Amino acid sequence: KQEVTQIPAALSVPEGENLVLNCSFTDSAIYNLQWFRQDPGKGLTSLLLIQSSQREQTSGRLNASLDKSSGRSTLYIAASQPGDSATYLCAVNVGYSTLTFGKGTMLLVSP
Amino acid sequence: NAGVTQTPKFQVLKTGQSMTLQCAQDMNHEYMSWYRQDPGMGLRLIHYSVGAGITDQGEVPNGYNVSRSTTEDFPLRLLSAAPSQTSVYFCASGEQGTDTQYFGPGTRLTVL
């Protein structure tokens, strides 16, 4: 059974810091990995999707990497802002677009 | 495009009642799925569909039924609600090939 772990569970940083969120998964047989953002009481917003054949994806201040063989992904956020405060979820696609999620990292960026 | 829509936003049920959570998408996506999100458990897959007329079970299917008669709609039925089904329910859709998942805003269900 695929299991996804996210570390740390919570993170508090001052504005402007660069930070890294970690995700690991137990079965390397994945189609892709997706990072989501979830604001309190809201739905999920897709940030980045990395196909299993790719090593990284970038969008603005966000960069996600994937090492499928070791079962790891990282989400790098550059120059963090208070608006980045949210819960970040990592999910692996195990087939038919069905996702196995980690429990998330709750990020707080203080001004 | 409205994307993925879910109704209702909030619902309170009594134990033993039945209800249907509605999900619709207007992006002509083949894949649709239902997840529940519980504190400390993350999101877990309930049921999914790869096209009209085709559904399958996810990780936590007990107590839920689904059917998919059209590409657009994928309702989730609670047969006899239990307090353990108190949760936030998310519907998602995805397109074969791109695999980006689009999530609805969620339905917050409380079972008393």
Short mmCIF file of C-alpha atoms in Angstrom, two decimals:
data_model
loop_
_atom_site.label_atom_id
_atom_site.label_comp_id
_atom_site.label_asym_id
_atom_site.label_seq_id
_atom_site.Cartn_x
_atom_site.Cartn_y
_atom_site.Cartn_z
CA LYS A 1 0.00 0.00 0.00
CA GLN A 2 1.34 3.41 -1.00
CA GLU A 3 2.04 5.71 1.93
CA VAL A 4 2.97 9.38 1.68
CA THR A 5 4.71 11.25 4.49
CA GLN A 6 5.26 14.99 4.74
CA ILE A 7 7.83 16.66 6.95
CA PRO A 8 7.57 18.94 8.82
CA ALA A 9 3.93 18.85 9.91
CA ALA A 10 4.07 22.58 10.66
CA LEU A 11 6.50 25.36 9.87
CA SER A 12 6.65 28.99 10.95
CA VAL A 13 9.05 31.39 9.24
CA PRO A 14 9.53 35.16 8.93
CA GLU A 15 8.73 36.81 5.64
CA GLY A 16 11.47 36.64 3.03
CA GLU A 17 12.93 33.29 4.00
CA ASN A 18 13.49 30.51 1.48
CA LEU A 19 12.04 27.24 2.66
CA VAL A 20 11.79 23.57 1.74
CA LEU A 21 8.89 21.20 2.31
CA ASN A 22 9.56 17.48 2.12
CA CYS A 23 7.47 14.60 0.85
CA SER A 24 8.34 10.90 0.74
CA PHE A 25 6.45 7.93 -0.66
CA THR A 26 6.92 4.21 -0.18
CA ASP A 27 6.20 2.81 -3.66
CA SER A 28 8.12 4.26 -6.60
CA ALA A 29 5.54 2.96 -9.11
CA ILE A 30 3.81 6.31 -9.55
CA TYR A 31 2.54 8.12 -12.64
CA ASN A 32 3.19 11.59 -11.28
CA LEU A 33 3.36 13.67 -8.13
CA GLN A 34 1.36 16.78 -7.46
CA TRP A 35 1.70 19.56 -4.90
CA PHE A 36 -1.44 21.33 -3.73
CA ARG A 37 -2.21 24.32 -1.60
CA GLN A 38 -5.20 24.40 0.74
CA ASP A 39 -6.39 27.50 2.55
CA PRO A 40 -8.45 27.06 5.75
CA GLY A 41 -11.98 25.90 4.97
CA LYS A 42 -11.31 25.86 1.24
CA GLY A 43 -10.70 23.35 -1.51
CA LEU A 44 -7.39 22.30 -3.04
CA THR A 45 -5.48 24.31 -5.60
CA SER A 46 -2.93 22.53 -7.78
CA LEU A 47 0.49 24.19 -7.66
CA LEU A 48 2.80 21.89 -9.58
CA LEU A 49 2.61 18.49 -11.23
CA ILE A 50 5.74 16.46 -11.97
CA GLN A 51 5.45 13.49 -14.29
CA SER A 52 7.34 10.35 -13.24
CA SER A 53 9.86 10.91 -16.06
CA GLN A 54 10.64 14.47 -14.96
CA ARG A 55 13.05 15.72 -12.31
CA GLU A 56 11.56 19.11 -11.52
CA GLN A 57 8.96 21.73 -12.31
CA THR A 58 8.97 25.45 -11.67
CA SER A 59 6.22 28.02 -11.37
CA GLY A 60 7.17 31.51 -10.25
CA ARG A 61 8.71 31.30 -6.78
CA LEU A 62 7.92 27.60 -6.49
CA ASN A 63 10.16 24.74 -7.55
CA ALA A 64 9.33 21.09 -7.04
CA SER A 65 11.76 18.24 -7.52
CA LEU A 66 11.16 14.51 -7.81
CA ASP A 67 13.54 11.62 -7.15
CA LYS A 68 11.36 8.65 -7.98
CA SER A 69 13.97 6.00 -7.21
CA SER A 70 14.43 7.23 -3.66
CA GLY A 71 10.75 8.06 -3.19
CA ARG A 72 11.24 11.75 -2.42
CA SER A 73 10.01 15.12 -3.54
CA THR A 74 10.70 18.60 -2.27
CA LEU A 75 8.81 21.85 -2.70
CA TYR A 76 11.05 24.90 -2.56
CA ILE A 77 9.44 28.28 -1.91
CA ALA A 78 11.66 31.28 -2.54
CA ALA A 79 11.31 34.61 -0.74
CA SER A 80 8.27 33.56 1.26
CA GLN A 81 5.38 36.00 1.75
CA PRO A 82 2.52 36.13 4.29
CA GLY A 83 0.16 35.20 1.43
CA ASP A 84 1.97 31.86 1.18
CA SER A 85 0.50 30.85 4.55
CA ALA A 86 -1.56 27.73 3.93
CA THR A 87 -1.39 23.96 4.17
CA TYR A 88 0.67 22.31 1.45
CA LEU A 89 -0.27 18.80 0.38
CA CYS A 90 1.77 16.30 -1.56
CA ALA A 91 -0.04 13.58 -3.52
CA VAL A 92 1.09 10.74 -5.77
CA ASN A 93 -0.94 9.47 -8.70
CA VAL A 94 -1.21 5.69 -8.44
CA GLY A 95 -3.35 5.25 -11.55
CA TYR A 96 -6.56 6.53 -13.16
CA SER A 97 -5.82 9.96 -11.68
CA THR A 98 -6.46 8.63 -8.18
CA LEU A 99 -4.27 10.23 -5.58
CA THR A 100 -2.67 9.13 -2.32
CA PHE A 101 -2.10 12.15 -0.11
CA GLY A 102 0.25 13.06 2.66
CA LYS A 103 -1.16 14.75 5.74
CA GLY A 104 0.26 18.10 4.77
CA THR A 105 2.60 20.79 6.04
CA MET A 106 0.95 23.79 7.67
CA LEU A 107 2.98 26.88 6.78
CA LEU A 108 2.78 30.22 8.56
CA VAL A 109 4.75 33.15 7.16
CA SER A 110 4.81 36.11 9.53
CA PRO A 111 5.32 39.71 8.37
CA ASN B 1 -16.10 27.19 -17.22
CA ALA B 2 -17.46 26.63 -13.72
CA GLY B 3 -14.89 23.87 -13.12
CA VAL B 4 -15.91 21.34 -10.47
CA THR B 5 -19.03 22.22 -8.48
CA GLN B 6 -20.36 20.52 -5.37
CA THR B 7 -23.67 20.85 -3.58
CA PRO B 8 -24.57 21.34 -0.84
CA LYS B 9 -21.78 23.27 0.88
CA PHE B 10 -22.95 22.24 4.34
CA GLN B 11 -25.25 19.47 5.55
CA VAL B 12 -26.36 18.13 8.91
CA LEU B 13 -27.88 14.66 9.07
CA LYS B 14 -29.19 12.40 11.79
CA THR B 15 -27.83 8.90 12.17
CA GLY B 16 -29.58 6.55 9.75
CA GLN B 17 -30.64 9.19 7.24
CA SER B 18 -29.60 8.91 3.61
CA MET B 19 -28.51 11.66 1.25
CA THR B 20 -26.69 12.35 -1.99
CA LEU B 21 -23.74 14.69 -2.39
CA GLN B 22 -23.72 16.19 -5.86
CA CYS B 23 -20.65 16.74 -8.01
CA ALA B 24 -20.51 18.12 -11.53
CA GLN B 25 -17.74 19.20 -13.89
CA ASP B 26 -17.96 21.03 -17.20
CA MET B 27 -14.46 20.26 -18.51
CA ASN B 28 -15.37 16.96 -20.21
CA HIS B 29 -12.93 15.07 -17.99
CA GLU B 30 -12.96 11.29 -18.10
CA TYR B 31 -11.78 10.75 -14.54
CA MET B 32 -13.73 11.74 -11.44
CA SER B 33 -13.22 10.80 -7.82
CA TRP B 34 -14.46 11.39 -4.29
CA TYR B 35 -12.25 11.98 -1.25
CA ARG B 36 -12.96 12.59 2.39
CA GLN B 37 -10.74 14.75 4.58
CA ASP B 38 -10.54 14.16 8.30
CA PRO B 39 -8.29 15.88 10.87
CA GLY B 40 -5.05 13.96 11.30
CA MET B 41 -5.91 11.55 8.46
CA GLY B 42 -5.43 13.62 5.35
CA LEU B 43 -7.50 13.01 2.24
CA ARG B 44 -8.56 9.45 1.47
CA LEU B 45 -10.09 8.09 -1.72
CA ILE B 46 -13.67 6.80 -1.44
CA HIS B 47 -14.69 5.92 -5.03
CA TYR B 48 -13.56 6.86 -8.48
CA SER B 49 -14.71 6.64 -12.09
CA VAL B 50 -12.77 6.42 -15.35
CA GLY B 51 -15.76 7.20 -17.53
CA ALA B 52 -19.54 7.05 -17.78
CA GLY B 53 -20.80 3.71 -16.52
CA ILE B 54 -17.48 2.70 -14.93
CA THR B 55 -16.77 3.07 -11.21
CA ASP B 56 -14.48 1.41 -8.70
CA GLN B 57 -13.73 1.47 -4.98
CA GLY B 58 -11.00 3.43 -3.31
CA GLU B 59 -9.46 3.11 0.13
CA VAL B 60 -12.58 3.80 2.23
CA PRO B 61 -15.70 2.81 0.23
CA ASN B 62 -17.86 1.29 2.97
CA GLY B 63 -21.15 3.11 3.53
CA TYR B 64 -21.01 4.95 0.20
CA ASN B 65 -22.41 4.27 -3.27
CA VAL B 66 -21.63 5.94 -6.56
CA SER B 67 -22.81 5.77 -10.14
CA ARG B 68 -21.85 7.68 -13.24
CA SER B 69 -24.51 7.91 -15.89
CA THR B 70 -23.03 10.97 -17.63
CA THR B 71 -19.53 12.36 -18.12
CA GLU B 72 -20.46 15.50 -16.19
CA ASP B 73 -21.97 14.13 -12.97
CA PHE B 74 -20.66 11.85 -10.24
CA PRO B 75 -22.96 11.79 -7.19
CA LEU B 76 -21.96 10.19 -3.90
CA ARG B 77 -24.72 8.48 -1.90
CA LEU B 78 -24.68 7.86 1.80
CA LEU B 79 -26.98 4.92 2.38
CA SER B 80 -27.43 5.16 6.17
CA ALA B 81 -25.43 7.97 7.69
CA ALA B 82 -23.23 7.27 10.72
CA PRO B 83 -21.31 9.72 12.96
CA SER B 84 -18.07 8.25 11.57
CA GLN B 85 -19.02 9.79 8.21
CA THR B 86 -18.75 13.30 9.63
CA SER B 87 -16.11 14.80 7.36
CA VAL B 88 -15.37 17.20 4.54
CA TYR B 89 -16.00 15.62 1.15
CA PHE B 90 -14.15 16.68 -1.98
CA CYS B 91 -14.91 15.78 -5.55
CA ALA B 92 -12.18 15.95 -8.17
CA SER B 93 -11.88 15.53 -11.91
CA GLY B 94 -8.95 14.92 -14.19
CA GLU B 95 -8.14 14.49 -17.83
CA GLN B 96 -6.39 11.42 -19.16
CA GLY B 97 -2.91 12.39 -20.26
CA THR B 98 -2.44 15.64 -18.34
CA ASP B 99 -3.44 14.15 -14.97
CA THR B 100 -3.80 17.54 -13.31
CA GLN B 101 -6.54 17.18 -10.75
CA TYR B 102 -9.17 19.85 -10.24
CA PHE B 103 -10.98 19.87 -6.93
CA GLY B 104 -14.39 21.18 -5.99
CA PRO B 105 -14.89 23.48 -2.98
CA GLY B 106 -16.03 20.64 -0.71
CA THR B 107 -19.11 19.64 1.27
CA ARG B 108 -18.91 19.79 5.05
CA LEU B 109 -21.09 17.00 6.45
CA THR B 110 -22.01 16.50 10.09
CA VAL B 111 -23.83 13.37 11.22
CA LEU B 112 -25.43 13.59 14.66
#
